[in-house]
Amino acid sequence: MPNVIELNQINKIYGEKSKFPTQVLFDINLTFAEGSFSSIIGQSGSGKSTLLNLLGTLDKPSSGVIKINGIETQKMTAKSLSTLRNETIGFIFQFHYLLPEFTAIENVLLPYKISKKPLTDDIIKRAEELLDIVGLTKVKNNLSINMSGGQQQRVAIARSLMNQPKIVLADEPTGNLDSDSTEQIYNLLREINQKLGTTFIIITHDRHIAEKADRIIEIKDGKIFMDVQKNE
Amino acid sequence: MKLAYSIAKRFLISGKFQTFMIVLGIAIGVSVQVFIGSLISGLQKSLVDKTIGSSSQITIVSASPLSFISDYDEKIATIKSLDQPIDAIAPALEASGSLVKNMIENPVLIRGFDLTAAEEIYGFNEKLLLGGSLPDATGEIVVGIGLRDSLDLSIGDTISFGSETLASTSLEIVGFMDFNVLQLNSLWGIATLETMQGIIGIGNQISKIEMQVSDVFAADEIDFAIMTALNDDSLESQNWKAQNAELLSGLQGQSISSIMIQVFVMISVVLAIASVLAITVMQKSKQIGILKAMGIQDQDASLVFLFEGLILGLFGAVAGVLLGLGLSYAFTTFAVNDLGEPVVPLYIDFGFIALSALIAILASAGAALIPARKSAKLSVIEVIRNA
C-alpha cells in the first residue's frame, strides 16, 4: 500500500521567539500506509496531540517535511490546505467540538456544506445513515448542546466520516465514553476502515484500546519510543 | 455565501437576547437620526415658509427708480418659458402716499396686482377677513387691519388716496386683511393692477415682476438665469438670499448642526456595532476554529461576520425607521400649542429616511469588517490548544 502520510525529520518548538522555547517533538520520522489503522499512545505532555495537529495541517512544524498524498503541506496555500482538510481529513477531537447552535444532523452535514457541493437527498441520507451507525437516529434533530457528552462524541465521529475522507485523525475519541460504548465505537471505526479503506490514526492513553490497532506507536518526551506493527 | 449566511443566521438566532439588544441599539441610533433629521428639516421649512413663504423671492424692477417696466407680458412669457423651478409669477405696480378719512391721515403703500397671479405668492384669500372681498373693479381697495383701526374704517367706506406727486383719488373699501405682520397691517393696501395704473397714469406699465420658486435656496441661481435670458439693461433684480444674509446664515448654521448631530449619532452607532461584533467573534472563536479545522475557507469565515453585520443593520434600520416615525408621530400629536398645532412641524422626507436606513446598514456591514478580518486570521491551533 502507498503511503498516505509521510513525516520527515519533524521538530516542533513552541515559543520559538520567546526566551524559553519548548521543544515538544524531536526529529520524528513516520509514514502511514493507505488503509492502515494505527494508534498513538503516550503520557500526557508527550507530544502526541501536537503530532496529530501537525498531521492534520492545523499546525506547522518548526522544521521537517510533511507530505500528505505525496504533496508537501508547507508549500500549500492556506486555501488549498483548507480544501485538503475538508476533502481528505476527518477530525475527531478530544472535546468533540460540535457547533452548539446546530442540530446533530446539521453538525454531521457541515463538512459537506463547507465543500459547497449541492446538497442532494443522497447526501442527507448518508448523514442519516452515519447517525444511525452511531446510534443517534432518535436525537438527530436535537441541538447538540442538549445532548450528553457521549452522544456529542458520537455525532463528532459521524461528522468526521461525512465527506468520506481518506484519513481520519482522532484524539481520544472515546475519552468520554463508558467501556461498552468504547468497544462499540472501536468496532465501528474498524468496520469503516475495512469497508472503505480509510486510514485511521488514533490517539489514546488506554493501552487496551491501542492494542486493537494494527500498529502501535508510543511517543515519549517528543520522540518515538516504540513503533510496533502487529501481524494479522 | 449560502453557508456563511446560514451560519450567521444561526449564530444570531442562538443568542436571541444579545441579537435583540444589538438591533435595539442600532434602531435607537437610526430613530434618533430620523427624528432629529425630520425635526430640523421641518423647523427649517417652517422658518423659511414663515419668513419668505408669502413674499416675493425674486423681484425684477426697473433699473432707474423713476421709470416703469413696459411690455411686461412679453417678459413674463420669456421667464415662464425658461426651464427653471418657478412656482408663481405676478406683475405688480405700487405707489406710496396717504389715506385720508375725516381729516385723519395715514401713510400707505398701495400694491396693485394681477390678483389671480399674486394669489399664488401671497395667499390673499386666506388673509382676507370674513365679510370682505378681494378688489375686483377699478377703484376698490382692501387694507390691513392696522389701517382699519387707526382710520376707523368699515366696508363700503370711501376714502381718498394721494401724495405729493399723485392727484387725490377716491377709493372704496371692500375688505380687510390680516397679513400677520404688524408693520404690513398698518401700511399695506391691495388693489388691482388697473386701479394703480389709473392712479399713477402710466398706461399698461408695472413697477415689479414678483416670483416664487420651489427651491428657495437656489433663488440666486434662478435669478441669474432669468436675468441672462431677459438680457435687458433697463431691468434689475433682487432675490431673498441677497437681501436676507443673516437669515440665510442662520439657516445654513442649522443645516450644518443637523448634519453634525447626525454624523455623531452615526459614529456612535458604528462604534457600538463594531465593539459588539468584536466580542461576538471572541465568543464564537471556538466555533470558527472548528469550522476552520473542517476546512472552511478564511473568506467564508469572514463572511459569517459580514452577514451578521448586514442582518443586524437591516433589522436595526427597519426597526429604527419605524421607531423614528413613531417618535415623530408622538411628537406632532402630543407636543402641540394652544391651537392644537405641533410646536415644531415635522417634515417627513422619505428620501432622507431611506438614506439614513441605508447608511445604518452600510455602517453595520462596515463595522463588521474588523471582526471579519479577525475571524479570517483566527488560528485553529490557538482555539484548539486553549479549549
Coordinates of C-alpha atoms in Angstrom, one line a residue:
Chain A
M1 CA 0.0 0.0 0.0
P2 CA 1.4 3.5 -0.8
N3 CA 2.0 5.9 2.0
V4 CA -0.8 8.5 2.5
I5 CA 1.2 10.5 5.1
E6 CA 5.0 10.9 5.4
L7 CA 6.8 12.8 8.2
N8 CA 10.4 13.5 7.7
Q9 CA 12.7 14.9 10.5
I10 CA 9.8 16.8 12.1
N11 CA 10.7 19.1 15.0
K12 CA 8.2 21.3 16.8
I13 CA 9.2 24.1 19.2
Y14 CA 6.6 26.2 20.9
G15 CA 7.5 29.9 21.6
E16 CA 10.5 29.8 19.2
K17 CA 11.0 33.5 19.5
S18 CA 10.5 33.7 23.3
K19 CA 13.1 33.5 26.0
F20 CA 12.2 30.0 26.9
P21 CA 11.3 27.9 23.8
T22 CA 9.9 24.5 24.5
Q23 CA 10.7 21.7 22.1
V24 CA 7.9 19.2 22.0
L25 CA 8.8 16.9 19.1
F26 CA 12.3 15.8 18.1
D27 CA 13.2 14.5 14.7
I28 CA 10.1 12.5 14.1
N29 CA 10.1 10.2 11.0
L30 CA 6.9 8.3 10.4
T31 CA 4.9 7.0 7.5
F32 CA 1.3 5.8 7.4
A33 CA 0.2 3.5 4.7
E34 CA -3.2 3.9 3.0
G35 CA -5.9 2.0 4.8
S36 CA -3.8 1.4 7.9
F37 CA -5.2 1.6 11.4
S38 CA -2.7 3.0 13.8
S39 CA -2.8 4.1 17.4
I40 CA -0.5 6.6 19.1
I41 CA 0.0 6.3 22.8
G42 CA 1.9 8.3 25.3
Q43 CA 1.7 10.1 28.6
S44 CA 0.1 13.5 28.7
G45 CA 2.6 16.1 27.6
S46 CA 4.5 13.5 25.5
G47 CA 3.7 15.4 22.3
K48 CA 1.0 13.1 20.8
S49 CA -1.6 15.8 20.4
T50 CA 0.9 18.1 18.8
L51 CA 1.8 15.3 16.4
L52 CA -1.8 14.9 15.5
N53 CA -2.3 18.6 14.9
L54 CA 0.7 18.6 12.5
L55 CA -0.7 15.5 10.7
G56 CA -4.0 17.4 10.3
T57 CA -2.3 20.5 8.9
L58 CA -3.8 22.5 11.8
D59 CA -0.3 23.5 12.9
K60 CA 3.1 23.8 11.1
P61 CA 6.3 22.1 12.1
S62 CA 9.3 24.2 13.2
S63 CA 11.4 22.1 10.7
G64 CA 11.0 19.0 8.7
V65 CA 8.7 17.9 5.8
I66 CA 5.2 16.6 6.0
K67 CA 3.7 15.1 2.8
I68 CA 0.0 14.2 2.5
N69 CA -0.9 12.3 -0.6
G70 CA 2.7 12.9 -1.7
I71 CA 2.4 16.7 -1.6
E72 CA 4.4 18.8 0.8
T73 CA 2.0 20.7 3.0
Q74 CA 4.3 23.6 3.8
K75 CA 4.2 24.5 0.2
M76 CA 0.5 24.7 0.0
T77 CA -1.6 27.9 0.3
A78 CA -4.0 28.5 3.2
K79 CA -6.8 28.0 0.7
S80 CA -5.6 24.6 -0.6
L81 CA -4.9 23.5 3.0
S82 CA -8.5 24.2 3.9
T83 CA -9.6 22.2 0.9
L84 CA -7.3 19.4 1.8
R85 CA -8.7 19.3 5.4
N86 CA -12.2 19.4 4.1
E87 CA -11.9 16.6 1.5
T88 CA -9.1 14.4 2.7
I89 CA -9.1 14.6 6.5
G90 CA -11.7 13.9 9.1
F91 CA -11.1 15.1 12.7
I92 CA -12.5 13.6 15.9
F93 CA -11.3 15.9 18.7
Q94 CA -10.9 15.1 22.3
F95 CA -13.6 17.6 23.3
H96 CA -15.9 16.6 20.4
Y97 CA -16.2 20.3 19.3
L98 CA -19.7 20.4 17.8
L99 CA -21.3 23.7 16.9
P100 CA -23.8 24.2 19.8
E101 CA -26.1 26.3 17.6
F102 CA -26.7 23.4 15.2
T103 CA -28.6 20.1 15.5
A104 CA -26.9 16.7 15.4
I105 CA -27.7 16.1 11.7
E106 CA -26.7 19.7 10.8
N107 CA -23.4 19.2 12.5
V108 CA -22.8 16.0 10.6
L109 CA -23.7 17.8 7.3
L110 CA -21.3 20.7 8.0
P111 CA -18.2 19.3 6.4
Y112 CA -20.2 18.6 3.3
K113 CA -21.7 22.1 3.3
I114 CA -18.3 23.6 3.6
S115 CA -17.3 21.8 0.4
K116 CA -20.0 23.9 -1.3
K117 CA -21.3 21.0 -3.3
P118 CA -25.0 20.8 -3.9
L119 CA -26.9 19.2 -1.1
T120 CA -28.9 16.3 -2.5
D121 CA -31.2 13.7 -1.0
D122 CA -28.5 11.1 -1.2
I123 CA -26.2 13.3 0.9
I124 CA -28.8 13.8 3.6
K125 CA -29.4 10.1 3.5
R126 CA -25.7 9.5 4.0
A127 CA -25.7 11.8 7.1
E128 CA -28.8 9.9 8.4
E129 CA -27.1 6.6 7.9
L130 CA -24.0 7.8 9.7
L131 CA -26.1 8.9 12.7
D132 CA -27.8 5.6 12.5
I133 CA -24.5 3.8 12.7
V134 CA -23.5 5.7 15.8
G135 CA -27.0 5.0 17.2
L136 CA -28.4 8.6 17.3
T137 CA -31.3 8.4 14.8
K138 CA -33.7 9.3 17.5
V139 CA -31.9 12.5 18.5
K140 CA -30.8 13.7 15.1
N141 CA -32.8 16.9 15.3
N142 CA -31.7 17.8 18.8
L143 CA -29.4 20.8 19.3
S144 CA -26.0 19.4 20.1
I145 CA -25.9 21.5 23.2
N146 CA -28.8 19.5 24.5
M147 CA -27.0 16.1 24.1
S148 CA -24.9 14.1 26.6
G149 CA -21.1 14.1 26.3
G150 CA -21.2 10.5 24.8
Q151 CA -23.9 11.5 22.3
Q152 CA -21.9 14.5 21.2
Q153 CA -18.8 12.4 20.8
R154 CA -20.7 10.0 18.6
V155 CA -22.0 12.9 16.5
A156 CA -18.4 14.1 16.1
I157 CA -17.5 10.7 14.8
A158 CA -20.3 10.7 12.3
R159 CA -19.3 14.2 11.2
S160 CA -15.7 13.1 10.7
L161 CA -16.8 10.5 8.2
M162 CA -19.3 12.6 6.3
N163 CA -17.0 13.6 3.4
Q164 CA -15.7 10.0 3.2
P165 CA -12.1 11.3 3.9
K166 CA -9.0 9.3 3.1
I167 CA -7.7 9.9 6.6
V168 CA -9.4 10.1 10.0
L169 CA -7.4 11.7 12.8
A170 CA -8.9 11.0 16.3
D171 CA -7.7 12.5 19.6
E172 CA -9.0 10.3 22.4
P173 CA -12.3 9.7 20.6
T174 CA -13.7 7.5 23.3
G175 CA -12.3 9.5 26.2
N176 CA -15.8 10.4 27.5
L177 CA -17.5 7.1 26.8
D178 CA -18.1 4.0 29.0
S179 CA -16.3 0.8 28.2
D180 CA -19.3 -0.7 26.3
S181 CA -19.7 2.4 24.1
T182 CA -15.9 2.5 23.6
E183 CA -15.9 -1.1 22.4
Q184 CA -18.8 -0.3 20.0
I185 CA -17.1 2.8 18.6
Y186 CA -13.8 1.0 18.0
N187 CA -15.7 -1.8 16.2
L188 CA -17.4 0.8 14.2
L189 CA -14.1 2.6 13.2
R190 CA -12.6 -0.8 12.4
E191 CA -15.5 -1.6 10.2
I192 CA -15.3 1.6 8.3
N193 CA -11.5 1.1 7.9
Q194 CA -12.0 -2.3 6.4
K195 CA -15.0 -1.4 4.2
L196 CA -13.9 2.0 2.8
G197 CA -10.1 1.6 3.3
T198 CA -10.0 4.8 5.4
T199 CA -6.7 5.4 7.1
F200 CA -7.2 5.8 10.9
I201 CA -4.7 7.4 13.3
I202 CA -6.0 7.4 16.8
I203 CA -4.5 8.9 19.9
T204 CA -5.3 7.2 23.1
H205 CA -3.9 6.8 26.6
D206 CA -5.6 3.4 27.0
R207 CA -3.3 0.6 26.2
H208 CA -6.2 -1.9 26.0
I209 CA -7.7 0.2 23.2
A210 CA -4.4 0.8 21.5
E211 CA -3.8 -2.9 21.2
K212 CA -6.8 -3.2 19.0
A213 CA -5.0 -1.3 16.3
D214 CA -2.7 -2.8 13.6
R215 CA 0.2 -0.6 14.7
I216 CA 1.1 1.0 18.0
I217 CA 3.3 4.0 18.1
E218 CA 4.4 5.2 21.5
I219 CA 5.7 8.7 22.0
K220 CA 7.8 9.6 25.0
D221 CA 9.3 13.0 25.6
G222 CA 8.7 14.0 22.0
K223 CA 10.5 11.0 20.5
I224 CA 9.2 7.8 19.0
F225 CA 9.9 5.3 21.8
M226 CA 8.2 2.3 20.2
D227 CA 6.7 1.5 16.8
V228 CA 5.2 -1.9 16.6
Q229 CA 3.4 -3.4 13.6
K230 CA 1.1 -6.2 14.7
N231 CA 0.9 -9.2 12.4
E232 CA -2.5 -10.3 11.4
Chain B
M1 CA -22.0 32.6 0.6
K2 CA -25.1 30.5 1.5
L3 CA -23.1 28.6 4.1
A4 CA -21.7 31.8 5.7
Y5 CA -25.2 33.3 5.6
S6 CA -26.8 30.2 7.3
I7 CA -24.1 30.1 10.0
A8 CA -24.5 33.9 10.6
K9 CA -28.3 33.5 10.9
R10 CA -27.9 30.6 13.3
F11 CA -25.4 32.4 15.4
L12 CA -27.8 35.4 15.7
I13 CA -30.8 33.2 16.5
S14 CA -29.0 31.2 19.1
G15 CA -28.1 34.4 21.0
K16 CA -31.6 35.9 20.8
F17 CA -31.2 38.3 23.7
Q18 CA -27.9 39.6 22.5
T19 CA -29.2 40.0 19.0
F20 CA -32.2 41.8 20.2
M21 CA -30.1 44.2 22.2
I22 CA -27.8 45.0 19.3
V23 CA -30.8 45.5 16.9
L24 CA -32.3 47.8 19.6
G25 CA -29.0 49.7 19.8
I26 CA -28.9 50.3 16.0
A27 CA -32.7 51.0 16.0
I28 CA -32.3 53.8 18.6
G29 CA -29.5 55.3 16.7
V30 CA -31.4 55.3 13.4
S31 CA -34.6 56.5 15.1
V32 CA -32.7 59.5 16.6
Q33 CA -31.3 60.1 13.2
V34 CA -34.7 60.0 11.5
F35 CA -36.4 62.1 14.3
I36 CA -33.7 64.8 14.5
G37 CA -33.5 65.0 10.7
S38 CA -37.3 65.4 10.3
L39 CA -37.4 67.9 13.2
I40 CA -34.6 70.0 11.9
S41 CA -35.8 70.0 8.3
G42 CA -39.3 70.7 9.5
L43 CA -38.0 73.6 11.5
Q44 CA -36.1 74.9 8.6
K45 CA -39.0 74.5 6.2
S46 CA -41.5 76.2 8.6
L47 CA -39.0 79.0 9.2
V48 CA -38.4 79.5 5.5
D49 CA -42.2 79.3 4.9
K50 CA -42.9 81.8 7.6
T51 CA -40.3 84.3 6.7
I52 CA -40.2 84.2 2.9
G53 CA -43.1 81.8 2.1
S54 CA -45.6 84.6 1.4
S55 CA -43.4 87.1 -0.2
S56 CA -41.6 87.6 -3.5
Q57 CA -38.4 85.6 -3.6
I58 CA -37.1 87.0 -6.8
T59 CA -38.2 90.5 -7.9
I60 CA -37.4 92.3 -11.1
V61 CA -37.6 96.1 -11.0
S62 CA -36.7 98.9 -13.3
A63 CA -33.0 99.9 -13.1
S64 CA -34.0 103.5 -12.8
P65 CA -36.2 104.4 -9.8
L66 CA -38.3 106.8 -11.8
S67 CA -39.2 104.6 -14.8
F68 CA -41.5 101.6 -15.1
I69 CA -41.5 98.3 -16.9
S70 CA -43.3 98.2 -20.2
D71 CA -44.2 95.1 -22.3
Y72 CA -44.3 93.1 -19.1
D73 CA -46.5 90.3 -20.6
E74 CA -43.7 89.5 -23.0
K75 CA -41.1 89.5 -20.2
I76 CA -43.3 87.2 -18.1
A77 CA -43.7 84.9 -21.1
T78 CA -40.0 84.8 -21.6
I79 CA -39.4 83.9 -17.9
K80 CA -42.1 81.2 -17.9
S81 CA -40.6 79.6 -21.0
L82 CA -37.3 79.1 -19.1
D83 CA -36.7 75.6 -17.6
Q84 CA -36.5 76.9 -14.1
P85 CA -38.4 75.8 -11.0
I86 CA -40.6 78.9 -10.8
D87 CA -43.9 78.3 -8.9
A88 CA -45.6 81.7 -9.3
I89 CA -45.0 84.9 -11.2
A90 CA -47.0 88.1 -10.9
P91 CA -46.8 91.7 -12.1
A92 CA -47.2 94.4 -9.6
L93 CA -47.4 98.2 -9.5
E94 CA -47.2 100.1 -6.2
A95 CA -47.4 103.6 -5.0
S96 CA -47.0 105.1 -1.6
G97 CA -48.9 108.1 -0.3
S98 CA -51.5 108.8 2.3
L99 CA -55.0 107.6 3.0
V100 CA -57.2 110.3 4.4
K101 CA -60.6 110.0 6.2
N102 CA -62.2 112.6 8.4
M103 CA -59.1 114.7 8.3
I104 CA -57.0 111.9 9.7
E105 CA -54.1 111.0 7.5
N106 CA -52.2 107.7 7.5
P107 CA -49.3 106.7 5.3
V108 CA -50.0 103.8 3.0
L109 CA -48.3 101.6 0.3
I110 CA -50.9 100.5 -2.2
R111 CA -49.9 97.5 -4.1
G112 CA -51.7 96.8 -7.4
F113 CA -51.6 93.2 -8.5
D114 CA -52.9 90.8 -11.1
L115 CA -54.7 89.2 -8.2
T116 CA -55.1 85.8 -9.7
A117 CA -51.4 85.5 -10.3
A118 CA -50.5 87.2 -7.0
E119 CA -52.7 84.8 -5.0
E120 CA -50.2 82.1 -5.5
I121 CA -47.5 84.2 -3.8
Y122 CA -49.4 86.0 -1.1
G123 CA -52.4 83.8 -0.4
F124 CA -54.7 86.9 -0.1
N125 CA -57.9 84.8 0.2
E126 CA -56.6 83.3 3.4
K127 CA -55.7 86.6 4.8
L128 CA -59.0 88.3 3.9
L129 CA -61.2 88.8 7.0
L130 CA -64.8 87.5 6.9
G131 CA -67.3 89.7 5.2
G132 CA -64.9 91.3 2.8
S133 CA -64.0 90.5 -0.8
L134 CA -60.9 91.0 -2.9
P135 CA -60.8 94.1 -5.1
D136 CA -62.4 93.3 -8.4
A137 CA -63.1 96.6 -10.1
T138 CA -61.2 99.8 -10.6
G139 CA -61.3 102.0 -7.5
E140 CA -61.7 99.2 -5.0
I141 CA -59.2 98.6 -2.2
V142 CA -58.5 96.2 0.7
V143 CA -56.4 97.5 3.6
G144 CA -54.6 95.9 6.5
I145 CA -56.3 95.7 9.9
G146 CA -53.9 98.2 11.4
L147 CA -55.0 100.8 8.9
R148 CA -58.6 99.9 9.6
D149 CA -58.2 100.5 13.3
S150 CA -56.3 103.8 13.0
L151 CA -58.6 105.3 10.4
D152 CA -61.7 103.6 11.9
L153 CA -62.7 102.1 8.6
S154 CA -65.6 99.8 7.6
I155 CA -66.5 98.0 4.4
G156 CA -68.2 100.3 1.9
D157 CA -66.4 103.5 3.2
T158 CA -64.9 105.8 0.6
I159 CA -61.5 107.2 1.4
S160 CA -59.1 109.4 -0.6
F161 CA -55.6 108.5 -1.5
G162 CA -53.0 111.0 -2.6
S163 CA -49.4 112.0 -2.4
E164 CA -47.1 114.9 -3.3
T165 CA -46.9 113.7 -6.9
L166 CA -50.2 112.0 -7.3
A167 CA -53.6 113.6 -7.5
S168 CA -56.1 112.7 -4.9
T169 CA -58.3 109.6 -5.9
S170 CA -61.3 108.2 -4.1
L171 CA -61.2 104.5 -3.3
E172 CA -63.8 102.2 -1.9
I173 CA -63.0 99.8 0.9
V174 CA -64.2 96.3 0.0
G175 CA -62.4 94.3 2.7
F176 CA -59.7 94.0 5.4
M177 CA -56.7 91.7 5.6
D178 CA -54.6 90.4 8.4
F179 CA -51.1 90.0 6.9
N180 CA -49.8 88.5 10.3
V181 CA -47.1 91.2 10.4
L182 CA -47.8 94.4 12.4
Q183 CA -45.9 96.6 10.0
L184 CA -47.7 95.4 6.9
N185 CA -51.1 95.6 8.6
S186 CA -50.7 99.3 9.2
L187 CA -49.1 100.1 5.9
W188 CA -50.4 97.9 3.0
G189 CA -53.4 98.3 0.8
I190 CA -54.2 95.9 -2.0
A191 CA -55.8 97.0 -5.3
T192 CA -56.0 95.7 -8.9
L193 CA -53.2 96.5 -11.3
E194 CA -55.7 98.6 -13.3
T195 CA -56.6 100.8 -10.3
M196 CA -52.9 101.6 -9.7
Q197 CA -52.2 102.2 -13.4
G198 CA -55.1 104.6 -13.4
I199 CA -53.9 106.4 -10.3
I200 CA -50.3 106.8 -11.5
G201 CA -51.5 107.4 -15.1
I202 CA -48.8 105.4 -16.9
G203 CA -50.9 103.1 -19.1
N204 CA -50.1 99.4 -19.3
Q205 CA -46.8 99.5 -17.3
I206 CA -45.8 98.0 -14.0
S207 CA -43.0 98.6 -11.4
K208 CA -42.2 95.0 -10.4
I209 CA -42.3 91.4 -11.5
E210 CA -42.5 89.2 -8.4
M211 CA -41.8 85.5 -8.3
Q212 CA -41.7 82.4 -6.0
V213 CA -39.5 79.4 -6.7
S214 CA -39.8 75.8 -5.5
D215 CA -36.1 75.6 -4.4
V216 CA -35.7 78.7 -2.3
F217 CA -32.1 78.1 -1.7
A218 CA -31.4 78.2 -5.5
A219 CA -33.1 81.6 -5.8
D220 CA -29.8 83.3 -6.6
E221 CA -29.0 80.9 -9.4
I222 CA -32.5 81.1 -10.8
D223 CA -32.3 84.9 -10.6
F224 CA -29.1 84.8 -12.6
A225 CA -30.6 82.6 -15.2
I226 CA -33.6 84.8 -15.6
M227 CA -31.6 88.0 -15.9
T228 CA -29.4 86.3 -18.5
A229 CA -32.4 85.3 -20.5
L230 CA -34.1 88.7 -20.3
N231 CA -30.8 90.4 -21.3
D232 CA -32.2 93.8 -20.6
D233 CA -30.1 96.6 -19.1
S234 CA -33.1 98.6 -18.1
L235 CA -34.0 95.9 -15.5
E236 CA -32.6 95.0 -12.2
S237 CA -33.3 92.0 -9.9
Q238 CA -33.3 91.3 -6.2
N239 CA -33.5 87.9 -4.6
W240 CA -34.2 87.0 -1.0
K241 CA -30.8 85.4 -0.4
A242 CA -29.0 88.6 -1.3
Q243 CA -31.4 90.6 0.9
N244 CA -31.5 88.3 3.9
A245 CA -27.9 87.3 4.5
E246 CA -28.4 86.9 8.2
L247 CA -31.4 84.6 7.9
L248 CA -29.5 82.6 5.3
S249 CA -26.5 82.2 7.5
G250 CA -28.9 81.1 10.3
L251 CA -30.5 78.5 8.1
Q252 CA -27.1 77.3 6.9
G253 CA -25.9 77.0 10.5
Q254 CA -28.9 75.0 11.3
S255 CA -28.3 72.6 8.4
I256 CA -24.7 72.2 9.4
S257 CA -25.5 71.5 13.0
S258 CA -28.1 69.0 11.9
I259 CA -25.5 67.2 9.8
M260 CA -23.1 67.3 12.7
I261 CA -25.6 65.7 15.1
Q262 CA -26.4 63.0 12.5
V263 CA -22.7 62.3 11.9
F264 CA -22.1 61.8 15.6
V265 CA -25.1 59.6 16.1
M266 CA -23.8 57.5 13.2
I267 CA -20.3 57.3 14.6
S268 CA -21.6 56.1 18.0
V269 CA -23.8 53.5 16.3
V270 CA -20.9 52.3 14.2
L271 CA -18.6 52.0 17.2
A272 CA -21.3 50.2 19.2
I273 CA -21.8 47.7 16.4
A274 CA -18.1 47.2 15.8
S275 CA -17.4 46.5 19.5
V276 CA -20.3 44.2 20.0
L277 CA -19.4 42.2 16.9
A278 CA -15.8 42.1 18.0
I279 CA -17.0 40.5 21.2
T280 CA -19.1 38.1 19.2
V281 CA -16.0 36.9 17.4
M282 CA -14.4 36.2 20.7
Q283 CA -17.5 34.3 21.8
K284 CA -17.6 32.3 18.6
S285 CA -13.9 31.7 18.2
K286 CA -14.3 28.1 19.2
Q287 CA -16.9 27.6 16.5
I288 CA -14.8 29.4 13.9
G289 CA -11.9 27.2 14.9
I290 CA -13.9 24.0 14.4
L291 CA -15.2 25.2 11.1
K292 CA -11.6 26.0 10.0
A293 CA -10.5 22.6 11.1
M294 CA -13.2 21.2 8.9
G295 CA -11.8 23.2 6.0
I296 CA -13.9 26.4 5.8
Q297 CA -12.1 29.0 3.8
D298 CA -10.9 32.1 5.5
Q299 CA -13.1 34.2 3.2
D300 CA -16.2 32.3 4.2
A301 CA -15.2 32.6 7.9
S302 CA -15.1 36.4 7.4
L303 CA -18.4 36.4 5.5
V304 CA -20.1 35.0 8.6
F305 CA -19.5 38.2 10.5
L306 CA -20.2 40.4 7.5
F307 CA -23.5 38.8 7.2
E308 CA -24.1 39.2 10.9
G309 CA -23.4 42.9 10.5
L310 CA -25.7 43.1 7.5
I311 CA -28.6 41.3 9.1
L312 CA -28.2 43.3 12.3
G313 CA -28.0 46.5 10.3
L314 CA -31.1 45.6 8.2
F315 CA -33.3 44.8 11.1
G316 CA -31.9 47.7 13.1
A317 CA -32.6 50.1 10.3
V318 CA -36.1 48.9 9.7
A319 CA -36.9 49.0 13.4
G320 CA -35.2 52.3 13.7
V321 CA -37.2 53.9 10.9
L322 CA -40.5 52.6 12.5
L323 CA -39.4 53.9 15.9
G324 CA -38.3 57.2 14.4
L325 CA -41.6 57.7 12.6
G326 CA -43.5 56.6 15.8
L327 CA -41.5 59.1 17.8
S328 CA -42.2 61.8 15.2
Y329 CA -45.9 61.0 15.2
A330 CA -46.0 61.1 19.0
F331 CA -44.2 64.4 18.9
T332 CA -46.6 66.0 16.5
T333 CA -49.6 64.6 18.4
F334 CA -48.6 65.4 21.9
A335 CA -46.2 68.4 21.7
V336 CA -48.8 70.9 20.4
N337 CA -49.6 74.5 21.1
D338 CA -52.9 76.1 22.2
L339 CA -54.3 75.8 18.7
G340 CA -53.6 72.1 18.6
E341 CA -50.9 72.6 16.0
P342 CA -47.5 70.9 16.5
V343 CA -44.9 73.2 18.3
V344 CA -42.5 72.3 15.5
P345 CA -43.9 70.9 12.3
L346 CA -42.0 67.8 11.2
Y347 CA -41.0 67.3 7.7
I348 CA -41.0 63.6 6.7
D349 CA -38.7 63.2 3.8
F350 CA -38.8 59.6 2.7
G351 CA -35.6 60.0 0.7
F352 CA -33.8 61.2 3.8
I353 CA -35.2 58.3 5.8
A354 CA -34.2 55.8 3.2
L355 CA -30.7 57.3 3.2
S356 CA -30.5 57.1 7.0
A357 CA -31.5 53.4 6.8
L358 CA -29.0 52.7 4.0
I359 CA -26.2 54.4 6.0
A360 CA -27.1 52.3 9.1
I361 CA -27.0 49.1 7.0
L362 CA -23.7 50.0 5.3
A363 CA -22.2 51.2 8.6
S364 CA -23.2 47.9 10.3
A365 CA -21.6 46.0 7.4
G366 CA -18.6 48.3 7.6
A367 CA -18.3 47.8 11.4
A368 CA -18.4 44.1 10.8
L369 CA -15.2 44.3 8.7
I370 CA -12.9 44.4 11.7
P371 CA -14.3 41.3 13.4
A372 CA -14.5 39.7 9.9
R373 CA -10.8 40.2 9.4
K374 CA -10.2 38.9 12.9
S375 CA -12.2 35.8 12.1
A376 CA -10.2 35.2 8.9
K377 CA -6.9 35.5 10.9
L378 CA -8.0 33.3 13.7
S379 CA -5.7 30.3 14.0
V380 CA -7.3 26.9 14.5
I381 CA -4.5 25.7 16.7
E382 CA -4.8 28.6 19.2
V383 CA -8.5 27.7 19.6
I384 CA -7.9 24.0 20.0
R385 CA -5.0 24.4 22.4
N386 CA -6.9 26.9 24.5
A387 CA -10.1 24.9 24.7

